[in-house]
mmCIF file of C-alpha atoms in Angstrom:
data_model
loop_
_atom_site.group_PDB
_atom_site.id
_atom_site.type_symbol
_atom_site.label_atom_id
_atom_site.label_comp_id
_atom_site.label_asym_id
_atom_site.label_seq_id
_atom_site.Cartn_x
_atom_site.Cartn_y
_atom_site.Cartn_z
ATOM 1 C CA SER A 87 -143.923 191.609 154.754
ATOM 2 C CA LYS A 88 -146.718 189.058 154.996
ATOM 3 C CA SER A 89 -147.358 189.065 151.232
ATOM 4 C CA GLU A 90 -143.651 188.643 150.501
ATOM 5 C CA LYS A 91 -143.408 185.675 152.842
ATOM 6 C CA PHE A 92 -146.470 184.134 151.206
ATOM 7 C CA GLU A 93 -144.995 184.685 147.724
ATOM 8 C CA LYS A 94 -141.663 183.182 148.843
ATOM 9 C CA ARG A 95 -143.403 180.043 150.186
ATOM 10 C CA LYS A 96 -145.395 179.780 146.955
ATOM 11 C CA ILE A 97 -142.207 179.945 144.837
ATOM 12 C CA GLU A 98 -140.502 177.349 147.063
ATOM 13 C CA ARG A 99 -143.492 175.003 146.684
ATOM 14 C CA GLU A 100 -143.472 175.415 142.903
ATOM 15 C CA GLU A 101 -139.731 174.724 142.742
ATOM 16 C CA ALA A 102 -140.159 171.594 144.854
ATOM 17 C CA ILE A 103 -142.942 170.381 142.566
ATOM 18 C CA ALA A 104 -140.774 171.084 139.496
ATOM 19 C CA ARG A 105 -137.888 169.077 140.982
ATOM 20 C CA GLU A 106 -140.216 166.214 141.814
ATOM 21 C CA LEU A 107 -141.651 166.209 138.282
ATOM 22 C CA GLU A 108 -138.157 166.227 136.769
ATOM 23 C CA GLU A 109 -137.126 163.267 138.917
ATOM 24 C CA LYS A 110 -140.284 161.359 137.988
ATOM 25 C CA THR A 111 -139.752 162.109 134.274
ATOM 26 C CA GLU A 112 -136.165 160.819 134.407
ATOM 27 C CA LYS A 113 -137.323 157.714 136.262
ATOM 28 C CA TYR A 114 -140.133 157.196 133.727
ATOM 29 C CA GLU A 115 -137.707 157.439 130.779
ATOM 30 C CA ALA A 116 -135.238 155.037 132.415
ATOM 31 C CA GLU A 117 -138.009 152.517 133.100
ATOM 32 C CA MET A 118 -139.278 152.899 129.533
ATOM 33 C CA ILE A 119 -135.799 152.207 128.101
ATOM 34 C CA ASP A 120 -135.347 149.184 130.377
ATOM 35 C CA GLY A 121 -138.765 147.880 129.327
ATOM 36 C CA HIS A 122 -138.019 148.198 125.605
ATOM 37 C CA MET A 123 -134.639 146.476 126.084
ATOM 38 C CA ARG A 124 -136.207 143.623 128.039
ATOM 39 C CA ARG A 125 -138.960 143.061 125.496
ATOM 40 C CA ALA A 126 -136.477 143.247 122.603
ATOM 41 C CA ARG A 127 -134.244 140.627 124.222
ATOM 42 C CA GLU A 128 -137.219 138.405 124.958
ATOM 43 C CA ALA A 129 -138.237 138.716 121.298
ATOM 44 C CA MET A 130 -134.701 137.685 120.278
ATOM 45 C CA ASP A 131 -134.961 134.612 122.502
ATOM 46 C CA ARG A 132 -138.286 133.694 120.849
ATOM 47 C CA GLY A 133 -136.867 134.221 117.367
ATOM 48 C CA SER A 134 -139.200 137.196 116.772
ATOM 49 C CA TYR A 135 -136.521 139.297 115.128
ATOM 50 C CA GLU A 136 -138.814 141.914 113.616
ATOM 51 C CA THR A 137 -140.222 142.725 117.058
ATOM 52 C CA ALA A 138 -136.680 142.810 118.473
ATOM 53 C CA ILE A 139 -135.574 145.269 115.754
ATOM 54 C CA THR A 140 -138.434 147.619 116.631
ATOM 55 C CA GLY A 141 -137.547 147.425 120.329
ATOM 56 C CA PHE A 142 -133.839 148.101 119.857
ATOM 57 C CA ASN A 143 -134.614 150.967 117.447
ATOM 58 C CA THR A 144 -136.850 152.527 120.094
ATOM 59 C CA VAL A 145 -134.103 152.285 122.730
ATOM 60 C CA LEU A 146 -131.579 153.899 120.370
ATOM 61 C CA LEU A 147 -134.021 156.678 119.624
ATOM 62 C CA LEU A 148 -134.316 157.449 123.348
ATOM 63 C CA GLU A 149 -130.652 156.731 124.156
ATOM 64 C CA PRO A 150 -128.463 156.849 120.993
ATOM 65 C CA GLU A 151 -125.277 155.893 122.869
ATOM 66 C CA ASN A 152 -126.754 152.597 124.168
ATOM 67 C CA THR A 153 -124.195 150.058 122.895
ATOM 68 C CA GLY A 154 -126.271 147.088 123.999
ATOM 69 C CA ALA A 155 -129.188 148.194 121.837
ATOM 70 C CA ALA A 156 -126.882 148.918 118.880
ATOM 71 C CA GLU A 157 -125.354 145.459 119.108
ATOM 72 C CA GLY A 158 -128.775 143.883 119.578
ATOM 73 C CA LEU A 159 -130.129 145.704 116.521
ATOM 74 C CA LYS A 160 -127.253 144.450 114.392
ATOM 75 C CA ARG A 161 -127.704 140.871 115.608
ATOM 76 C CA ALA A 162 -131.496 140.967 115.208
ATOM 77 C CA GLY A 163 -131.163 142.304 111.632
ATOM 78 C CA ALA A 164 -128.647 139.614 110.758
ATOM 79 C CA MET A 165 -130.781 136.840 112.240
ATOM 80 C CA GLU A 166 -133.868 138.114 110.404
ATOM 81 C CA HIS A 167 -132.020 137.836 107.073
ATOM 82 C CA ILE A 168 -130.676 134.367 107.977
ATOM 83 C CA GLN A 169 -134.148 133.208 109.007
ATOM 84 C CA THR A 170 -135.608 134.405 105.685
ATOM 85 C CA ALA A 171 -132.720 132.812 103.780
ATOM 86 C CA ASP A 172 -133.231 129.435 105.495
ATOM 87 C CA SER A 173 -136.903 129.517 104.537
ATOM 88 C CA LEU A 174 -136.069 130.333 100.912
ATOM 89 C CA PHE A 175 -133.392 127.641 100.857
ATOM 90 C CA LYS A 176 -135.928 125.009 101.946
ATOM 91 C CA LYS A 177 -138.190 126.065 99.069
ATOM 92 C CA GLY A 178 -135.339 125.635 96.608
ATOM 93 C CA MET A 179 -135.163 129.363 95.911
ATOM 94 C CA TYR A 180 -131.382 129.449 96.053
ATOM 95 C CA ALA A 181 -130.779 132.737 94.236
ATOM 96 C CA ALA A 182 -133.072 134.641 96.612
ATOM 97 C CA ALA A 183 -131.536 132.803 99.580
ATOM 98 C CA ILE A 184 -128.039 133.932 98.534
ATOM 99 C CA TYR A 185 -129.136 137.571 98.748
ATOM 100 C CA GLU A 186 -130.552 137.086 102.252
ATOM 101 C CA TYR A 187 -127.514 135.135 103.491
ATOM 102 C CA ARG A 188 -125.199 137.849 102.200
ATOM 103 C CA SER A 189 -127.290 140.610 103.778
ATOM 104 C CA GLY A 190 -127.161 138.831 107.128
ATOM 105 C CA ASN A 191 -123.454 138.081 106.782
ATOM 106 C CA GLU A 192 -122.686 141.755 106.150
ATOM 107 C CA LEU A 193 -124.295 142.693 109.471
ATOM 108 C CA LEU A 194 -122.829 139.810 111.458
ATOM 109 C CA PRO A 195 -120.241 137.537 109.802
ATOM 110 C CA ASP A 196 -121.106 133.878 110.356
ATOM 111 C CA GLN A 197 -119.351 130.721 109.147
ATOM 112 C CA LYS A 198 -122.622 128.857 108.657
ATOM 113 C CA ALA A 199 -123.991 131.647 106.449
ATOM 114 C CA GLU A 200 -120.835 131.644 104.345
ATOM 115 C CA GLU A 201 -121.117 127.888 103.869
ATOM 116 C CA ARG A 202 -124.759 128.240 102.829
ATOM 117 C CA ILE A 203 -123.819 130.951 100.343
ATOM 118 C CA ASP A 204 -121.224 128.657 98.779
ATOM 119 C CA LEU A 205 -123.753 125.822 98.662
ATOM 120 C CA CYS A 206 -126.448 128.022 97.119
ATOM 121 C CA GLU A 207 -124.044 129.307 94.468
ATOM 122 C CA LYS A 208 -123.075 125.721 93.645
ATOM 123 C CA LEU A 209 -126.716 124.684 93.364
ATOM 124 C CA VAL A 210 -127.488 127.660 91.137
ATOM 125 C CA LYS A 211 -124.580 126.782 88.849
ATOM 126 C CA GLU A 212 -125.590 123.138 88.754
ATOM 127 C CA ALA A 213 -129.197 123.856 87.912
ATOM 128 C CA GLU A 214 -130.033 122.127 84.618
ATOM 129 C CA ASP A 215 -132.793 124.519 83.776
ATOM 130 C CA LYS A 216 -132.142 128.111 84.749
ATOM 131 C CA GLY A 217 -135.528 129.061 83.342
ATOM 132 C CA GLU A 218 -137.270 126.852 85.909
ATOM 133 C CA MET A 219 -135.500 128.665 88.736
ATOM 134 C CA ILE A 220 -136.463 132.033 87.290
ATOM 135 C CA GLU A 221 -140.043 130.868 86.917
ATOM 136 C CA LYS A 222 -140.211 129.810 90.572
ATOM 137 C CA LEU A 223 -138.740 133.078 91.811
ATOM 138 C CA LEU A 224 -141.039 135.075 89.530
ATOM 139 C CA SER A 225 -144.046 133.114 90.776
ATOM 140 C CA HIS A 226 -143.024 133.828 94.372
ATOM 141 C CA ALA A 227 -142.617 137.516 93.541
ATOM 142 C CA ILE A 228 -146.094 137.669 91.994
ATOM 143 C CA GLU A 229 -147.587 135.964 95.067
ATOM 144 C CA LEU A 230 -145.968 138.586 97.277
ATOM 145 C CA TYR A 231 -147.269 141.359 95.020
ATOM 146 C CA THR A 232 -150.804 139.909 95.096
ATOM 147 C CA ALA A 233 -150.603 139.736 98.895
ATOM 148 C CA ARG A 234 -149.706 143.476 98.851
ATOM 149 C CA ASN A 235 -146.329 142.753 100.422
ATOM 150 C CA TRP A 236 -144.731 145.475 98.345
ATOM 151 C CA GLY A 237 -141.271 145.530 99.913
ATOM 152 C CA GLU A 238 -140.659 141.776 99.655
ATOM 153 C CA ALA A 239 -142.209 141.692 96.188
ATOM 154 C CA GLU A 240 -139.832 144.438 95.005
ATOM 155 C CA ARG A 241 -136.837 142.491 96.284
ATOM 156 C CA ALA A 242 -138.071 139.266 94.707
ATOM 157 C CA PHE A 243 -138.567 140.910 91.305
ATOM 158 C CA GLU A 244 -135.077 142.388 91.596
ATOM 159 C CA GLY A 245 -133.817 138.856 92.216
ATOM 160 C CA VAL A 246 -135.454 137.740 88.957
ATOM 161 C CA ILE A 247 -133.834 140.647 87.118
ATOM 162 C CA ASP A 248 -130.434 139.691 88.556
ATOM 163 C CA LEU A 249 -130.840 136.247 86.978
ATOM 164 C CA ASP A 250 -132.542 137.446 83.822
ATOM 165 C CA PRO A 251 -132.052 141.197 83.103
ATOM 166 C CA SER A 252 -134.310 140.972 80.042
ATOM 167 C CA ASN A 253 -137.329 139.646 81.953
ATOM 168 C CA GLU A 254 -140.073 142.135 81.045
ATOM 169 C CA ILE A 255 -142.577 140.968 83.647
ATOM 170 C CA ALA A 256 -140.105 141.447 86.496
ATOM 171 C CA GLY A 257 -138.983 144.785 85.029
ATOM 172 C CA THR A 258 -142.571 146.064 84.909
ATOM 173 C CA TYR A 259 -143.661 144.815 88.315
ATOM 174 C CA VAL A 260 -140.566 145.881 90.216
ATOM 175 C CA VAL A 261 -141.484 149.472 89.315
ATOM 176 C CA LYS A 262 -145.127 148.915 90.285
ATOM 177 C CA ALA A 263 -144.159 147.336 93.599
ATOM 178 C CA ARG A 264 -141.824 150.236 94.307
ATOM 179 C CA ASP A 265 -144.582 152.770 93.550
ATOM 180 C CA ARG A 266 -147.165 150.908 95.675
ATOM 181 C CA ARG A 267 -144.688 150.693 98.526
ATOM 182 C CA GLN A 268 -144.048 154.453 98.386
ATOM 183 C CA GLU A 269 -147.782 155.221 98.241
ATOM 184 C CA GLU A 270 -148.442 152.980 101.232
ATOM 185 C CA TYR A 271 -145.566 154.596 103.101
ATOM 186 C CA ASP A 272 -146.784 158.158 102.385
ATOM 187 C CA SER A 273 -150.330 157.220 103.387
ATOM 188 C CA SER A 274 -149.057 155.656 106.600
ATOM 189 C CA LEU A 275 -147.133 158.817 107.525
ATOM 190 C CA GLN A 276 -150.241 160.929 106.930
ATOM 191 C CA GLU A 277 -152.343 158.619 109.093
ATOM 192 C CA ILE A 278 -149.708 158.684 111.861
ATOM 193 C CA ASP A 279 -149.686 162.500 111.821
ATOM 194 C CA MET A 280 -153.486 162.619 111.951
ATOM 195 C CA MET A 281 -153.723 160.111 114.807
ATOM 196 C CA LEU A 282 -150.956 161.893 116.710
ATOM 197 C CA ALA A 283 -152.752 165.227 116.349
ATOM 198 C CA ARG A 284 -155.843 163.565 117.841
ATOM 199 C CA GLU A 285 -153.645 162.016 120.570
ATOM 200 C CA HIS A 286 -154.679 158.462 119.682
ATOM 201 C CA PHE A 287 -151.398 157.189 121.072
ATOM 202 C CA ALA A 288 -152.115 153.443 120.900
ATOM 203 C CA GLN A 289 -152.978 153.607 117.194
ATOM 204 C CA VAL A 290 -149.912 155.762 116.470
ATOM 205 C CA ARG A 291 -147.627 153.319 118.275
ATOM 206 C CA GLU A 292 -149.028 150.382 116.290
ATOM 207 C CA LEU A 293 -148.703 152.203 112.950
ATOM 208 C CA ILE A 294 -145.075 153.111 113.687
ATOM 209 C CA ARG A 295 -144.324 149.559 114.824
ATOM 210 C CA SER A 296 -145.784 148.125 111.609
ATOM 211 C CA GLY A 297 -143.874 150.650 109.516
ATOM 212 C CA LEU A 298 -140.548 149.865 111.167
ATOM 213 C CA LEU A 299 -141.042 146.161 110.516
ATOM 214 C CA SER A 300 -140.820 146.808 106.778
ATOM 215 C CA ARG A 301 -138.505 149.833 106.995
ATOM 216 C CA PRO A 302 -136.116 149.291 109.940
ATOM 217 C CA GLY A 303 -134.311 152.483 110.893
ATOM 218 C CA ASP A 304 -136.520 154.726 108.729
ATOM 219 C CA GLU A 305 -135.760 158.320 109.773
ATOM 220 C CA ALA A 306 -139.282 159.680 109.233
ATOM 221 C CA LEU A 307 -140.852 156.887 111.296
ATOM 222 C CA LEU A 308 -138.233 157.179 114.036
ATOM 223 C CA ALA A 309 -138.786 160.951 114.163
ATOM 224 C CA ARG A 310 -142.500 160.395 114.661
ATOM 225 C CA GLN A 311 -141.785 157.758 117.283
ATOM 226 C CA SER A 312 -139.642 160.319 119.111
ATOM 227 C CA LYS A 313 -142.441 162.882 118.883
ATOM 228 C CA LEU A 314 -144.934 160.308 120.182
ATOM 229 C CA GLU A 315 -142.787 159.533 123.229
ATOM 230 C CA SER A 316 -142.259 163.259 123.834
ATOM 231 C CA VAL A 317 -145.987 164.044 123.693
ATOM 232 C CA MET A 318 -146.772 161.088 125.954
ATOM 233 C CA SER A 319 -144.131 162.288 128.448
ATOM 234 C CA LEU A 320 -145.668 165.776 128.411
ATOM 235 C CA ARG A 321 -149.143 164.363 128.999
ATOM 236 C CA ALA A 322 -147.832 162.227 131.854
ATOM 237 C CA ALA A 323 -146.186 165.289 133.386
ATOM 238 C CA GLU A 324 -149.428 167.269 133.009
ATOM 239 C CA ALA A 325 -151.332 164.484 134.733
ATOM 240 C CA GLU A 326 -148.834 164.560 137.614
ATOM 241 C CA ARG A 327 -149.168 168.344 137.890
ATOM 242 C CA ASN A 328 -152.961 168.112 137.895
ATOM 243 C CA LYS A 329 -152.809 165.388 140.512
ATOM 244 C CA ALA A 330 -150.512 167.504 142.684
ATOM 245 C CA ALA A 331 -152.748 170.556 142.247
ATOM 246 C CA GLU A 332 -155.796 168.491 143.183
ATOM 247 C CA ALA A 333 -154.043 167.289 146.319
ATOM 248 C CA ARG A 334 -153.267 170.893 147.365
ATOM 249 C CA ARG A 335 -156.834 172.094 146.818
ATOM 250 C CA PRO A 336 -158.647 172.625 150.187
ATOM 251 C CA ASP A 337 -161.883 170.758 150.887
ATOM 252 C CA ALA A 338 -165.092 172.743 150.464
ATOM 253 C CA PRO A 339 -166.472 174.033 153.801
ATOM 254 C CA ASP A 340 -169.502 172.291 155.234
ATOM 255 C CA ALA A 341 -172.948 173.894 155.564
ATOM 256 C CA SER A 342 -172.448 175.232 159.105
ATOM 257 C CA ARG A 343 -169.150 176.809 158.183
ATOM 258 C CA MET A 344 -170.759 178.361 155.117
ATOM 259 C CA GLU A 345 -173.407 179.963 157.332
ATOM 260 C CA ALA A 346 -170.721 181.416 159.614
ATOM 261 C CA LEU A 347 -168.804 182.757 156.634
ATOM 262 C CA ARG A 348 -171.974 184.301 155.234
ATOM 263 C CA ALA A 349 -172.619 186.064 158.542
ATOM 264 C CA ASP A 350 -169.034 187.408 158.609
ATOM 265 C CA PHE A 351 -169.469 188.622 155.058
ATOM 266 C CA GLU A 352 -172.682 190.504 155.915
ATOM 267 C CA LYS A 353 -170.925 192.159 158.903
ATOM 268 C CA GLY A 354 -168.124 193.193 156.584
ATOM 269 C CA VAL A 355 -170.636 194.765 154.189
ATOM 270 C CA GLY A 356 -172.139 196.687 157.125
ATOM 271 C CA TYR A 357 -168.736 198.055 158.158
ATOM 272 C CA PHE A 358 -168.018 198.950 154.536
ATOM 273 C CA ARG A 359 -171.211 200.997 154.213
ATOM 274 C CA LYS A 360 -170.312 202.889 157.401
ATOM 275 C CA GLY A 361 -166.855 203.653 156.041
ATOM 276 C CA ASP A 362 -165.113 201.461 158.634
ATOM 277 C CA PHE A 363 -162.811 199.871 156.076
ATOM 278 C CA SER A 364 -160.377 198.320 158.537
ATOM 279 C CA ASN A 365 -163.071 196.198 160.185
ATOM 280 C CA ALA A 366 -164.645 195.558 156.796
ATOM 281 C CA ILE A 367 -161.365 194.061 155.541
ATOM 282 C CA SER A 368 -161.050 191.958 158.697
ATOM 283 C CA GLU A 369 -164.560 190.508 158.420
#
């Protein structure tokens, strides 16, 4: 029947639109993965390892089996530790540098790092005044704490404790730094959830990026990053559907056509009042 044919065409159109949206979504995700990989590799080339770690983590969240991103994440993490260790070494903070060199070497074994570890251990052993070294590391830890860099401050205080387990200042402040770090983390998660609920996507992305810099691979942050990408994909799909619906919508008739339609309508009403329903329907 006529209505069945119309319904069939309607279903076919909807299926075609659904296929088109699915293809566009897959293309969008592939382009997004390629973009994150490109930016992560560019960050590696610039020596911006924190940015690279965030990029590779994002790729792995979208495509867990991506071996290139997994290898890149490992290399970026190792290079970040080596970079920090080199900086500490230049400042004469050999004990802290050893920790960073070892952390980097665990991710990506490197002959240079192993040589630096041996050198740092020799310098630590040869130090005439161990107290001076502890004092320098403690001072650095306090500076980090004052700057509200809770994660690095916690690690620095732990370094002091490794050298001097009885150090009361380090023992007290490592707990404080740990508590402040947890409070900041919990507050950040709450803010991310609030911003995501309001669909402030740019702010959410920045908060997650900042969080992953200090907590690479954090499951809660990565879960929210996944939710962010999912919501953004849904909104993009909705926009495409609205655009397609807008394109299918007929243009409004002009004034002369409206007059003709109004006249047909009045004729239909006349037929209806006379009981001539067939002509009424037609008009």
